[in-house]
XYZ file of C-alpha atoms in Angstrom:
64
model
C -3.291 -32.346 2.920
C -0.366 -33.155 5.159
C 0.866 -30.355 7.453
C 4.420 -32.115 7.203
C 4.831 -31.438 3.473
C 4.036 -27.586 3.957
C 6.565 -27.579 6.799
C 9.175 -29.063 4.584
C 8.663 -26.577 1.731
C 8.727 -23.868 4.130
C 11.780 -25.062 5.702
C 13.632 -25.251 2.091
C 12.292 -21.690 1.622
C 13.820 -20.235 4.581
C 17.183 -22.038 4.002
C 17.458 -20.954 0.485
C 16.468 -17.390 1.388
C 19.129 -17.134 4.117
C 21.873 -18.725 1.744
C 20.566 -16.322 -1.189
C 21.099 -13.286 0.916
C 24.166 -14.235 2.268
C 25.703 -15.061 -1.169
C 24.136 -11.653 -2.503
C 26.186 -9.612 0.109
C 29.535 -11.423 -0.309
C 29.144 -10.639 -4.278
C 28.501 -14.076 -5.437
C 25.494 -13.553 -7.503
C 25.842 -16.412 -9.765
C 25.973 -18.901 -6.804
C 23.085 -17.140 -5.151
C 21.002 -17.827 -8.429
C 22.223 -21.414 -8.528
C 21.119 -21.723 -5.007
C 17.607 -20.750 -5.620
C 17.389 -22.616 -8.660
C 18.424 -25.827 -6.505
C 15.836 -24.880 -4.055
C 13.150 -24.825 -6.656
C 14.257 -28.204 -7.920
C 14.167 -29.640 -4.412
C 10.750 -28.407 -3.746
C 9.478 -29.427 -7.252
C 10.822 -33.160 -6.635
C 9.065 -33.175 -3.223
C 5.792 -32.173 -5.067
C 6.399 -34.464 -7.933
C 6.487 -37.498 -5.591
C 3.188 -36.222 -3.982
C 1.669 -35.918 -7.161
C 2.700 -39.259 -8.599
C 1.246 -40.915 -5.251
C -1.769 -39.261 -5.659
C -1.918 -40.648 -9.438
C -1.204 -44.382 -8.083
C -3.935 -43.655 -5.656
C -6.521 -42.605 -8.289
C -5.547 -45.673 -10.257
C -5.999 -48.208 -7.769
C -9.324 -46.650 -6.709
C -10.708 -46.778 -10.132
C -8.868 -50.017 -10.972
C -7.097 -48.572 -14.147
């Protein structure tokens, strides 16, 4: 597994958690929730790209 992928996901998580705390402290709960959802979507998009690459590799390996 690529360590860079883990660092990317961790960086997104740290940034989202900091933004979430700042927005909650300023009374903007809706924006904090939307920021959390946006962070989740970003991480899921990164993972979907990696999974698609894995499926392509398996397809090439077994000549499907």
